[in-house]
mmCIF file of C-alpha atoms in Angstrom:
data_model
loop_
_atom_site.group_PDB
_atom_site.id
_atom_site.type_symbol
_atom_site.label_atom_id
_atom_site.label_comp_id
_atom_site.label_asym_id
_atom_site.label_seq_id
_atom_site.Cartn_x
_atom_site.Cartn_y
_atom_site.Cartn_z
ATOM 1 C CA MET I 154 5.230 9.152 -6.559
ATOM 2 C CA LYS I 155 3.860 5.544 -6.345
ATOM 3 C CA ASN I 156 0.852 4.385 -3.747
ATOM 4 C CA THR I 157 1.694 5.362 -0.035
ATOM 5 C CA VAL I 158 0.911 3.755 2.988
ATOM 6 C CA VAL I 159 1.766 7.081 5.711
ATOM 7 C CA VAL I 160 1.690 5.042 9.505
ATOM 8 C CA GLY I 161 1.893 6.437 12.709
ATOM 9 C CA ALA I 162 4.874 4.181 14.185
ATOM 10 C CA GLN I 163 4.826 4.994 17.573
ATOM 11 C CA TRP I 164 2.032 5.434 19.085
ATOM 12 C CA GLY I 165 0.578 8.902 16.545
ATOM 13 C CA ASP I 166 1.321 12.821 17.274
ATOM 14 C CA GLU I 167 3.752 11.374 14.546
ATOM 15 C CA GLY I 168 3.674 14.631 12.403
ATOM 16 C CA LYS I 169 1.747 12.618 9.928
ATOM 17 C CA ALA I 170 -0.107 15.350 8.451
ATOM 18 C CA LYS I 171 2.024 17.462 7.620
ATOM 19 C CA ILE I 172 3.585 14.096 5.634
ATOM 20 C CA THR I 173 0.167 13.974 4.600
ATOM 21 C CA ASP I 174 -0.318 17.211 3.135
ATOM 22 C CA LEU I 175 3.302 17.399 1.409
ATOM 23 C CA LEU I 176 2.044 13.754 0.035
ATOM 24 C CA ALA I 177 -1.339 14.407 -1.330
ATOM 25 C CA GLN I 178 -0.364 17.350 -3.288
ATOM 26 C CA LYS I 179 1.053 14.253 -5.195
ATOM 27 C CA ALA I 180 -1.687 12.528 -5.047
ATOM 28 C CA ASP I 181 -4.800 11.927 -6.916
ATOM 29 C CA MET I 182 -6.670 10.699 -4.517
ATOM 30 C CA ILE I 183 -6.853 10.522 -0.886
ATOM 31 C CA ILE I 184 -7.904 7.280 1.383
ATOM 32 C CA ARG I 185 -8.118 7.764 4.958
ATOM 33 C CA TYR I 186 -8.144 3.589 5.745
ATOM 34 C CA GLN I 187 -9.023 3.543 9.467
ATOM 35 C CA GLY I 188 -9.884 4.825 12.955
ATOM 36 C CA GLY I 189 -12.353 8.405 14.171
ATOM 37 C CA CYS I 190 -12.312 11.150 14.659
ATOM 38 C CA ASN I 191 -10.536 9.790 18.367
ATOM 39 C CA ALA I 192 -7.201 11.382 16.013
ATOM 40 C CA GLY I 193 -6.832 14.141 15.386
ATOM 41 C CA HIS I 194 -4.447 15.651 12.436
ATOM 42 C CA THR I 195 -2.879 19.937 12.432
ATOM 43 C CA VAL I 196 -2.112 20.975 8.855
ATOM 44 C CA VAL I 197 -0.957 24.760 8.007
ATOM 45 C CA TYR I 198 -2.538 25.746 4.617
ATOM 46 C CA LYS I 199 -2.272 28.716 2.494
ATOM 47 C CA GLY I 200 -1.397 30.203 6.495
ATOM 48 C CA GLU I 201 -4.639 28.749 7.554
ATOM 49 C CA THR I 202 -4.309 26.145 10.432
ATOM 50 C CA PHE I 203 -6.338 23.499 9.813
ATOM 51 C CA LYS I 204 -7.483 20.521 12.432
ATOM 52 C CA LEU I 205 -8.980 17.544 11.485
ATOM 53 C CA HIS I 206 -10.035 14.084 12.453
ATOM 54 C CA LEU I 207 -12.171 12.105 9.915
ATOM 55 C CA VAL I 208 -11.519 14.022 6.298
ATOM 56 C CA PRO I 209 -8.403 13.612 4.400
ATOM 57 C CA SER I 210 -5.903 16.255 4.719
ATOM 58 C CA GLY I 211 -5.845 16.096 0.611
ATOM 59 C CA ILE I 212 -9.533 18.222 0.893
ATOM 60 C CA LEU I 213 -7.499 21.403 1.423
ATOM 61 C CA TYR I 214 -6.506 20.497 -3.328
ATOM 62 C CA GLU I 215 -8.592 20.870 -5.415
ATOM 63 C CA ASN I 216 -9.718 18.347 -8.111
ATOM 64 C CA LYS I 217 -8.488 14.882 -4.903
ATOM 65 C CA ILE I 218 -10.632 12.674 -4.682
ATOM 66 C CA CYS I 219 -11.691 11.843 -0.515
ATOM 67 C CA PHE I 220 -12.460 8.867 0.142
ATOM 68 C CA ILE I 221 -12.682 7.406 3.972
ATOM 69 C CA GLY I 222 -13.063 4.467 4.222
ATOM 70 C CA ALA I 223 -14.939 0.993 5.792
ATOM 71 C CA GLY I 224 -12.223 0.919 7.282
ATOM 72 C CA THR I 225 -13.262 4.004 9.118
ATOM 73 C CA VAL I 226 -16.096 4.540 12.098
ATOM 74 C CA ILE I 227 -18.129 7.547 11.813
ATOM 75 C CA LEU I 228 -19.817 10.090 14.720
ATOM 76 C CA PRO I 229 -22.128 11.713 12.854
ATOM 77 C CA GLU I 230 -21.878 14.919 15.167
ATOM 78 C CA SER I 231 -18.300 15.165 14.733
ATOM 79 C CA PHE I 232 -18.353 14.566 11.099
ATOM 80 C CA GLU I 233 -21.088 17.283 11.133
ATOM 81 C CA GLN I 234 -19.159 19.683 12.496
ATOM 82 C CA GLU I 235 -16.594 18.588 11.104
ATOM 83 C CA THR I 236 -17.452 19.393 7.496
ATOM 84 C CA ASN I 237 -19.715 22.551 8.539
ATOM 85 C CA GLU I 238 -16.226 24.334 9.438
ATOM 86 C CA LEU I 239 -14.624 23.205 6.755
ATOM 87 C CA LYS I 240 -17.400 24.388 4.157
ATOM 88 C CA SER I 241 -17.547 27.629 6.594
ATOM 89 C CA ARG I 242 -13.795 28.519 5.680
ATOM 90 C CA GLY I 243 -14.403 28.312 2.220
ATOM 91 C CA VAL I 244 -13.166 24.093 1.218
ATOM 92 C CA ASP I 245 -15.157 22.446 -1.249
ATOM 93 C CA LEU I 246 -16.324 19.719 -0.180
ATOM 94 C CA SER I 247 -17.863 18.166 -3.442
ATOM 95 C CA ASN I 248 -14.832 15.621 -3.776
ATOM 96 C CA LEU I 249 -15.294 14.191 -0.464
ATOM 97 C CA LYS I 250 -16.770 10.651 -0.341
ATOM 98 C CA LEU I 251 -17.746 8.078 2.246
ATOM 99 C CA SER I 252 -17.767 4.451 2.122
ATOM 100 C CA PRO I 253 -21.519 3.231 2.494
ATOM 101 C CA LEU I 254 -19.828 -0.343 4.650
ATOM 102 C CA ALA I 255 -18.012 2.997 7.168
ATOM 103 C CA THR I 256 -19.896 1.833 10.788
ATOM 104 C CA ILE I 257 -22.001 4.200 12.776
ATOM 105 C CA THR I 258 -20.974 5.420 16.573
ATOM 106 C CA MET I 259 -24.652 5.035 17.834
ATOM 107 C CA PRO I 260 -24.989 7.084 21.135
ATOM 108 C CA TYR I 261 -24.630 4.310 22.810
ATOM 109 C CA ASN I 262 -22.280 3.964 22.105
ATOM 110 C CA THR I 263 -20.310 6.565 23.144
ATOM 111 C CA ASP I 264 -22.359 6.305 26.267
ATOM 112 C CA VAL I 265 -21.292 3.045 27.240
ATOM 113 C CA ASP I 266 -17.481 4.779 26.599
ATOM 114 C CA GLY I 267 -18.143 7.295 29.041
ATOM 115 C CA TRP I 268 -19.521 4.551 31.733
ATOM 116 C CA ALA I 269 -16.193 3.154 31.053
ATOM 117 C CA GLU I 270 -14.300 5.753 31.566
ATOM 118 C CA ASP I 271 -15.904 6.454 34.617
ATOM 119 C CA THR I 272 -15.915 3.423 36.015
ATOM 120 C CA VAL I 273 -12.558 1.416 35.560
ATOM 121 C CA LYS I 274 -10.057 2.482 37.667
ATOM 122 C CA LYS I 275 -6.895 0.006 37.590
ATOM 123 C CA GLY I 276 -6.105 -0.923 33.986
ATOM 124 C CA LYS I 277 -7.971 1.558 33.034
ATOM 125 C CA ILE I 278 -7.610 2.823 28.997
ATOM 126 C CA GLY I 279 -7.566 6.419 28.461
ATOM 127 C CA SER I 280 -10.290 6.660 26.112
ATOM 128 C CA THR I 281 -10.997 9.999 24.443
ATOM 129 C CA ARG I 282 -15.286 8.722 25.087
ATOM 130 C CA LYS I 283 -16.059 9.305 21.031
ATOM 131 C CA GLY I 284 -16.906 5.440 21.509
ATOM 132 C CA ILE I 285 -15.210 3.558 19.263
ATOM 133 C CA GLY I 286 -13.897 1.169 20.562
ATOM 134 C CA GLN I 287 -17.470 0.835 21.476
ATOM 135 C CA THR I 288 -18.474 1.137 17.634
ATOM 136 C CA TYR I 289 -15.617 -1.220 16.708
ATOM 137 C CA THR I 290 -17.449 -4.101 19.359
ATOM 138 C CA ASP I 291 -20.309 -3.346 17.879
ATOM 139 C CA LYS I 292 -18.385 -4.632 14.072
ATOM 140 C CA MET I 293 -17.493 -7.416 15.417
ATOM 141 C CA ALA I 294 -19.983 -8.971 17.050
ATOM 142 C CA ARG I 295 -22.101 -8.146 13.666
ATOM 143 C CA CYS I 296 -24.840 -5.535 15.774
ATOM 144 C CA ALA I 297 -23.773 -2.615 14.763
ATOM 145 C CA PHE I 298 -25.173 0.408 11.309
ATOM 146 C CA LYS I 299 -24.001 1.233 8.696
ATOM 147 C CA VAL I 300 -23.707 4.415 7.312
ATOM 148 C CA GLY I 301 -25.012 2.550 4.009
ATOM 149 C CA ASP I 302 -28.096 1.086 5.655
ATOM 150 C CA LEU I 303 -29.549 5.017 6.028
ATOM 151 C CA ILE I 304 -30.368 5.186 2.186
ATOM 152 C CA ASN I 305 -32.734 2.002 2.772
ATOM 153 C CA GLU I 306 -35.688 2.748 4.950
ATOM 154 C CA GLU I 307 -36.664 -1.036 5.176
ATOM 155 C CA THR I 308 -33.601 -1.946 6.035
ATOM 156 C CA LEU I 309 -32.410 -0.049 8.952
ATOM 157 C CA LEU I 310 -36.383 -1.517 9.976
ATOM 158 C CA GLU I 311 -34.734 -4.472 9.875
ATOM 159 C CA LYS I 312 -31.615 -3.863 11.321
ATOM 160 C CA THR I 313 -33.854 -1.436 13.781
ATOM 161 C CA ASP I 314 -35.671 -4.512 15.068
ATOM 162 C CA ILE I 315 -33.278 -6.767 15.317
ATOM 163 C CA ILE I 316 -30.622 -5.069 17.162
ATOM 164 C CA LEU I 317 -32.412 -2.290 19.340
ATOM 165 C CA PRO I 318 -33.234 -5.299 21.950
ATOM 166 C CA LEU I 319 -29.782 -6.744 22.616
ATOM 167 C CA LYS I 320 -28.512 -3.396 22.633
ATOM 168 C CA ASN I 321 -31.075 -2.181 24.962
ATOM 169 C CA LYS I 322 -30.647 -5.535 27.744
ATOM 170 C CA ILE I 323 -27.421 -4.639 27.447
ATOM 171 C CA LEU I 324 -27.859 -1.453 28.525
ATOM 172 C CA LYS I 325 -29.850 -1.588 30.769
ATOM 173 C CA GLU I 326 -28.652 -4.982 32.240
ATOM 174 C CA VAL I 327 -25.060 -5.096 32.117
ATOM 175 C CA TYR I 328 -24.262 -1.171 32.339
ATOM 176 C CA GLY I 329 -27.605 0.862 34.243
ATOM 177 C CA LEU I 330 -27.994 3.141 30.960
ATOM 178 C CA LYS I 331 -30.261 4.548 29.161
ATOM 179 C CA GLU I 332 -32.329 2.581 27.029
ATOM 180 C CA TYR I 333 -33.945 4.176 23.741
ATOM 181 C CA SER I 334 -36.840 3.203 22.349
ATOM 182 C CA LYS I 335 -36.943 2.554 18.573
ATOM 183 C CA GLU I 336 -38.931 5.839 17.637
ATOM 184 C CA GLU I 337 -35.675 7.207 19.627
ATOM 185 C CA LEU I 338 -33.849 5.992 16.993
ATOM 186 C CA LEU I 339 -35.932 6.632 13.762
ATOM 187 C CA GLU I 340 -35.323 10.253 13.744
ATOM 188 C CA LEU I 341 -31.543 9.957 14.561
ATOM 189 C CA PHE I 342 -31.525 8.309 11.890
ATOM 190 C CA LYS I 343 -33.444 11.095 9.653
ATOM 191 C CA LYS I 344 -30.632 12.860 10.778
ATOM 192 C CA TYR I 345 -27.850 11.057 10.008
ATOM 193 C CA LYS I 346 -28.889 10.505 6.551
ATOM 194 C CA LYS I 347 -29.495 14.574 6.127
ATOM 195 C CA ILE I 348 -25.522 14.243 7.549
ATOM 196 C CA PHE I 349 -24.268 12.041 5.662
ATOM 197 C CA GLU I 350 -26.006 11.822 2.316
ATOM 198 C CA PRO I 351 -23.711 14.417 0.226
ATOM 199 C CA TYR I 352 -20.848 12.920 0.905
ATOM 200 C CA ILE I 353 -22.263 8.655 0.520
ATOM 201 C CA CYS I 354 -20.750 7.202 -2.663
ATOM 202 C CA GLU I 355 -22.837 3.985 -3.282
ATOM 203 C CA ASN I 356 -20.857 3.812 -6.706
ATOM 204 C CA TRP I 357 -17.091 3.307 -4.779
ATOM 205 C CA GLN I 358 -16.657 0.287 -6.125
ATOM 206 C CA GLU I 359 -16.672 1.513 -9.771
ATOM 207 C CA MET I 360 -14.975 4.927 -8.575
ATOM 208 C CA LEU I 361 -12.210 2.362 -7.112
ATOM 209 C CA ARG I 362 -11.349 0.587 -10.127
ATOM 210 C CA THR I 363 -11.965 4.256 -11.999
ATOM 211 C CA ASN I 364 -8.600 5.281 -10.032
ATOM 212 C CA LYS I 365 -6.744 2.454 -9.941
ATOM 213 C CA ASP I 366 -3.986 3.208 -11.840
ATOM 214 C CA LYS I 367 -3.775 6.399 -10.754
ATOM 215 C CA THR I 368 -1.233 7.950 -7.090
ATOM 216 C CA ILE I 369 -3.530 7.202 -4.293
ATOM 217 C CA LEU I 370 -2.241 8.145 -1.038
ATOM 218 C CA PHE I 371 -2.713 5.599 2.033
ATOM 219 C CA GLU I 372 -4.335 7.439 5.071
ATOM 220 C CA GLY I 373 -3.960 6.413 8.219
ATOM 221 C CA ALA I 374 -4.531 7.708 12.513
ATOM 222 C CA GLN I 375 -2.948 7.185 16.074
ATOM 223 C CA GLY I 376 -0.171 4.316 15.228
ATOM 224 C CA VAL I 377 1.673 1.580 14.991
ATOM 225 C CA MET I 378 2.354 0.885 19.027
ATOM 226 C CA LEU I 379 -2.002 1.280 19.186
ATOM 227 C CA ASP I 380 -3.218 -1.110 16.845
ATOM 228 C CA ILE I 381 -5.973 -3.309 18.008
ATOM 229 C CA ASP I 382 -3.035 -6.812 17.355
ATOM 230 C CA TYR I 383 0.261 -6.000 17.999
ATOM 231 C CA GLY I 384 0.523 -2.941 20.035
ATOM 232 C CA THR I 385 0.561 -3.148 23.704
ATOM 233 C CA TYR I 386 -2.825 -4.160 24.242
ATOM 234 C CA PRO I 387 -4.927 -3.386 25.853
ATOM 235 C CA PHE I 388 -3.678 -0.208 25.631
ATOM 236 C CA VAL I 389 -4.554 -0.013 21.771
ATOM 237 C CA THR I 390 -7.639 1.572 19.946
ATOM 238 C CA SER I 391 -9.788 -0.849 18.003
ATOM 239 C CA SER I 392 -8.689 -0.974 14.712
ATOM 240 C CA ASN I 393 -5.385 -1.024 12.615
ATOM 241 C CA PRO I 394 -3.007 1.528 11.753
ATOM 242 C CA ILE I 395 -0.610 -0.598 10.859
ATOM 243 C CA GLY I 396 -0.186 -0.546 6.987
ATOM 244 C CA GLY I 397 -2.016 -4.164 5.946
ATOM 245 C CA GLY I 398 -4.674 -1.817 7.461
ATOM 246 C CA ALA I 399 -4.560 -0.235 4.354
ATOM 247 C CA SER I 400 -6.153 -3.049 2.354
ATOM 248 C CA THR I 401 -8.908 -3.742 4.310
ATOM 249 C CA GLY I 402 -10.199 -0.319 5.264
ATOM 250 C CA SER I 403 -9.844 1.407 2.105
ATOM 251 C CA GLY I 404 -10.979 -1.558 -0.377
ATOM 252 C CA TYR I 405 -7.930 -1.949 -2.466
ATOM 253 C CA GLY I 406 -6.143 -4.865 -1.582
ATOM 254 C CA PRO I 407 -2.626 -5.338 -1.070
ATOM 255 C CA ALA I 408 -0.857 -5.590 -4.919
ATOM 256 C CA MET I 409 -1.276 -1.851 -4.618
ATOM 257 C CA ILE I 410 1.022 -0.517 -2.047
ATOM 258 C CA ASP I 411 4.195 -0.213 -3.365
ATOM 259 C CA GLU I 412 5.527 2.134 -0.276
ATOM 260 C CA VAL I 413 4.893 2.477 3.382
ATOM 261 C CA ILE I 414 6.328 4.988 5.046
ATOM 262 C CA GLY I 415 6.078 5.464 8.343
ATOM 263 C CA VAL I 416 6.297 8.532 10.275
ATOM 264 C CA THR I 417 8.453 9.145 14.135
ATOM 265 C CA LYS I 418 9.352 11.688 15.766
ATOM 266 C CA ALA I 419 13.047 12.446 17.262
ATOM 267 C CA TYR I 420 11.887 11.571 20.097
ATOM 268 C CA ILE I 421 8.828 9.396 21.581
ATOM 269 C CA THR I 422 5.039 10.703 22.697
ATOM 270 C CA ARG I 423 2.187 8.666 24.415
ATOM 271 C CA VAL I 424 -1.416 10.240 25.676
ATOM 272 C CA GLY I 425 -3.527 8.475 27.521
ATOM 273 C CA GLU I 426 -2.088 5.301 29.184
ATOM 274 C CA GLY I 427 -0.184 2.187 28.932
ATOM 275 C CA PRO I 428 2.821 1.094 28.965
ATOM 276 C CA PHE I 429 6.614 3.521 28.248
ATOM 277 C CA VAL I 430 10.004 2.231 28.738
ATOM 278 C CA THR I 431 11.300 5.856 27.539
ATOM 279 C CA GLU I 432 9.219 8.872 29.440
ATOM 280 C CA LEU I 433 10.281 10.734 31.187
ATOM 281 C CA SER I 434 8.813 12.331 34.023
ATOM 282 C CA ASP I 435 11.660 15.835 34.725
ATOM 283 C CA GLU I 436 12.685 18.230 33.670
ATOM 284 C CA THR I 437 14.212 16.686 30.578
ATOM 285 C CA GLY I 438 10.647 15.357 29.147
ATOM 286 C CA ASP I 439 8.475 18.744 30.262
ATOM 287 C CA LYS I 440 11.212 20.543 28.284
ATOM 288 C CA ILE I 441 10.541 17.646 25.316
ATOM 289 C CA ARG I 442 6.775 19.221 26.028
ATOM 290 C CA GLU I 443 7.654 22.697 25.889
ATOM 291 C CA VAL I 444 9.730 22.863 22.992
ATOM 292 C CA GLY I 445 7.784 20.895 21.187
ATOM 293 C CA HIS I 446 4.199 21.993 21.828
ATOM 294 C CA GLU I 447 3.080 17.839 22.680
ATOM 295 C CA TYR I 448 -1.199 18.513 23.106
ATOM 296 C CA GLY I 449 -2.883 16.640 21.946
ATOM 297 C CA THR I 450 -4.989 17.651 19.255
ATOM 298 C CA THR I 451 -8.303 16.407 19.808
ATOM 299 C CA THR I 452 -8.181 15.741 23.804
ATOM 300 C CA GLY I 453 -5.635 19.226 24.315
ATOM 301 C CA ARG I 454 -4.282 16.952 27.017
ATOM 302 C CA PRO I 455 -1.013 17.004 27.887
ATOM 303 C CA ARG I 456 1.314 13.910 25.407
ATOM 304 C CA ARG I 457 3.824 11.961 27.745
ATOM 305 C CA CYS I 458 7.229 11.954 26.950
ATOM 306 C CA GLY I 459 10.446 10.033 25.912
ATOM 307 C CA TRP I 460 13.824 9.728 24.480
ATOM 308 C CA PHE I 461 13.404 8.061 20.959
ATOM 309 C CA ASP I 462 12.505 3.943 21.127
ATOM 310 C CA SER I 463 14.901 2.083 18.694
ATOM 311 C CA VAL I 464 13.513 -0.837 19.887
ATOM 312 C CA ILE I 465 9.761 0.443 19.551
ATOM 313 C CA ALA I 466 11.096 2.129 15.576
ATOM 314 C CA ARG I 467 12.670 -1.581 14.359
ATOM 315 C CA TYR I 468 9.465 -3.402 15.881
ATOM 316 C CA ALA I 469 7.325 -0.679 14.438
ATOM 317 C CA ALA I 470 9.396 -0.945 10.515
ATOM 318 C CA LEU I 471 8.976 -5.289 11.350
ATOM 319 C CA VAL I 472 4.341 -5.384 11.625
ATOM 320 C CA SER I 473 3.914 -2.166 9.374
ATOM 321 C CA GLY I 474 5.927 -2.800 6.074
ATOM 322 C CA LEU I 475 7.993 0.185 6.457
ATOM 323 C CA THR I 476 10.298 1.477 3.125
ATOM 324 C CA SER I 477 11.120 4.494 4.623
ATOM 325 C CA ILE I 478 11.102 6.491 7.754
ATOM 326 C CA ALA I 479 9.270 10.680 8.188
ATOM 327 C CA LEU I 480 11.750 11.442 10.908
ATOM 328 C CA THR I 481 9.633 14.848 12.354
ATOM 329 C CA LYS I 482 10.508 17.427 14.185
ATOM 330 C CA ILE I 483 14.798 16.631 14.923
ATOM 331 C CA ASP I 484 14.390 20.586 15.506
ATOM 332 C CA VAL I 485 12.909 20.459 18.469
ATOM 333 C CA PHE I 486 16.724 18.849 19.988
ATOM 334 C CA ASP I 487 17.955 22.328 18.562
ATOM 335 C CA ASP I 488 19.259 23.946 22.099
ATOM 336 C CA PHE I 489 19.891 20.477 23.631
ATOM 337 C CA ASP I 490 23.483 19.794 24.851
ATOM 338 C CA GLU I 491 22.608 15.810 24.281
ATOM 339 C CA ILE I 492 20.721 13.297 23.411
ATOM 340 C CA LYS I 493 19.720 10.129 23.883
ATOM 341 C CA ILE I 494 18.429 6.805 22.304
ATOM 342 C CA CYS I 495 16.956 3.786 23.609
ATOM 343 C CA THR I 496 18.481 0.702 21.584
ATOM 344 C CA ALA I 497 17.186 -1.795 24.497
ATOM 345 C CA TYR I 498 15.343 -2.429 27.352
ATOM 346 C CA ARG I 499 16.631 -4.272 30.886
ATOM 347 C CA ASP I 500 14.824 -6.693 33.401
ATOM 348 C CA ASN I 501 15.246 -5.603 36.312
ATOM 349 C CA LEU I 502 13.524 -8.396 37.483
ATOM 350 C CA ASN I 503 15.772 -11.773 35.776
ATOM 351 C CA GLY I 504 18.207 -8.659 33.762
ATOM 352 C CA LYS I 505 17.869 -9.466 30.682
ATOM 353 C CA ILE I 506 17.799 -7.406 27.713
ATOM 354 C CA TYR I 507 15.219 -7.011 25.062
ATOM 355 C CA LYS I 508 16.672 -6.198 21.481
ATOM 356 C CA ASP I 509 13.552 -6.752 20.831
ATOM 357 C CA TYR I 510 10.151 -5.763 21.619
ATOM 358 C CA PRO I 511 8.515 -8.028 24.025
ATOM 359 C CA THR I 512 5.064 -7.965 23.886
ATOM 360 C CA ASN I 513 3.459 -8.540 27.222
ATOM 361 C CA VAL I 514 2.900 -4.497 28.162
ATOM 362 C CA PHE I 515 2.178 -6.119 31.936
ATOM 363 C CA MET I 516 5.783 -6.432 32.443
ATOM 364 C CA HIS I 517 6.796 -3.436 30.900
ATOM 365 C CA LYS I 518 7.369 -1.971 34.578
ATOM 366 C CA TYR I 519 9.920 -4.570 35.600
ATOM 367 C CA LEU I 520 11.772 -2.594 32.193
ATOM 368 C CA GLU I 521 14.583 0.136 31.887
ATOM 369 C CA PRO I 522 16.119 1.532 29.137
ATOM 370 C CA ILE I 523 19.656 0.837 27.938
ATOM 371 C CA TYR I 524 20.831 4.044 26.272
ATOM 372 C CA GLU I 525 23.628 5.338 23.957
ATOM 373 C CA THR I 526 24.353 9.152 24.432
ATOM 374 C CA HIS I 527 25.154 11.899 21.174
ATOM 375 C CA ALA I 528 26.336 15.104 21.603
ATOM 376 C CA GLY I 529 23.742 17.976 19.930
ATOM 377 C CA TRP I 530 24.557 20.361 17.551
ATOM 378 C CA LYS I 531 23.706 23.078 19.116
ATOM 379 C CA SER I 532 22.552 25.309 16.624
ATOM 380 C CA ASP I 533 18.922 26.293 14.491
ATOM 381 C CA ILE I 534 18.511 23.919 11.576
ATOM 382 C CA SER I 535 14.644 25.127 10.792
ATOM 383 C CA ASN I 536 15.554 27.008 8.077
ATOM 384 C CA ILE I 537 18.227 24.026 6.811
ATOM 385 C CA ARG I 538 16.863 22.600 3.043
ATOM 386 C CA THR I 539 19.564 19.883 2.744
ATOM 387 C CA TYR I 540 20.783 17.799 3.869
ATOM 388 C CA GLU I 541 24.167 18.246 3.643
ATOM 389 C CA ASP I 542 23.253 21.747 5.121
ATOM 390 C CA LEU I 543 22.568 19.653 8.347
ATOM 391 C CA PRO I 544 25.524 20.128 11.102
ATOM 392 C CA GLU I 545 27.703 16.720 12.215
ATOM 393 C CA ASN I 546 26.396 15.897 14.655
ATOM 394 C CA CYS I 547 22.552 15.766 13.655
ATOM 395 C CA LYS I 548 23.538 13.813 10.613
ATOM 396 C CA LYS I 549 25.088 11.479 12.910
ATOM 397 C CA TYR I 550 21.561 10.595 15.217
ATOM 398 C CA LEU I 551 19.811 10.248 11.951
ATOM 399 C CA LYS I 552 22.942 8.331 10.597
ATOM 400 C CA ARG I 553 22.396 5.750 13.358
ATOM 401 C CA ILE I 554 18.566 6.064 13.977
ATOM 402 C CA GLU I 555 18.295 4.876 10.264
ATOM 403 C CA GLU I 556 21.736 1.456 11.305
ATOM 404 C CA LEU I 557 18.838 0.641 14.703
ATOM 405 C CA THR I 558 15.422 0.660 12.694
ATOM 406 C CA GLY I 559 16.534 -1.620 9.277
ATOM 407 C CA THR I 560 14.851 0.953 7.555
ATOM 408 C CA PRO I 561 16.432 4.393 5.834
ATOM 409 C CA ILE I 562 15.329 8.169 6.036
ATOM 410 C CA SER I 563 13.205 9.222 3.138
ATOM 411 C CA ILE I 564 12.331 12.996 4.851
ATOM 412 C CA ILE I 565 13.275 15.061 7.272
ATOM 413 C CA SER I 566 11.108 17.331 9.164
ATOM 414 C CA VAL I 567 12.958 20.545 10.749
ATOM 415 C CA GLY I 568 9.715 22.553 11.350
ATOM 416 C CA PRO I 569 5.966 22.615 10.978
ATOM 417 C CA ASP I 570 5.315 24.204 7.146
ATOM 418 C CA ARG I 571 5.283 22.916 4.543
ATOM 419 C CA GLU I 572 8.645 24.203 3.230
ATOM 420 C CA GLN I 573 10.430 23.158 6.720
ATOM 421 C CA THR I 574 11.083 19.569 5.176
ATOM 422 C CA ILE I 575 14.360 17.891 3.855
ATOM 423 C CA PHE I 576 13.901 15.140 1.030
ATOM 424 C CA VAL I 577 16.677 12.577 1.306
ATOM 425 C CA ASN I 578 17.617 10.977 -2.025
#
């Protein structure tokens, strides 16, 4: 295995956890490079189900270094809950490392997030209320607290005196929310230090140098279409899930990356607000949701479902530099008479045809998908383990996806278990 980035090639929830779990077995170090606890991965290991939000999925294996990188934001209470649950289930966390450059989500970040979701009606983003976007806002505005600040009392006091008056002014005058006293924050920081201290990796530079000749798996959260720069802005996350984000968020430069695998479902889903050209608000969409168990790992919200969108897939391949695709949940279509693929969009205002993704998402309400229809295979493929044994119509569907995206399929998932996987040579 080469050094590999695993990215979501749609709007997240593509089944990255299973793919990262499979690849983590062959890696020496797994790095989570962006996002926060608003993302969720479900991993089945030795018959047990684990729901991971910040901790890399490689933690379930022995002798794997699991590093939460500088590009992440950490909600302390969520991190504590997750690590405590893993420990209670016998998972060894001695190889879990946390970058001192990761950013802390503060209580006022979640306060503002909740206020925005309750107040904004038109153009609502559909946040998980975890304060993720507000933490990244503080990071970019250079008024955030970093995990490493907690281990230096002088630094922490100095930063508190600089940041707190600014945050309180905004909380009071802009949002009408609760202000925080210096004493409150310092008490919180004592609590946070206790939560994070066992995992803070102060010698992260040495660790990365020591492991640079080993096999590295870069694990992203969310998906390309939620990228802050290339996603359906403003209905996006606040970080860079694309392949390039692995460099800025991990501490390794781009020369360390050999492959970028884009995980995509055989259909497409989305949680939250925002445009979705191939969305199915009918019985077919309901059937995909129920057969595919499409409910959010973190939120439990029902996912919006639609046919595979090759316009988005080609776009993801371009901006994320995909070298191959891992296609998941194709078994969901086992009982479908026919399956559709979106090959382009038509603008209902002027008749224009789009084969490349139009990035002005506010005009997407005028778009309709152009579909081609494929015959279903009407058989159970969940026990098939080789590409050659797949039904002919299934292979035709997969081949068409490769043609439309210009990207080869390297992994096919035919069920949730690790063994239900086909590796394509």
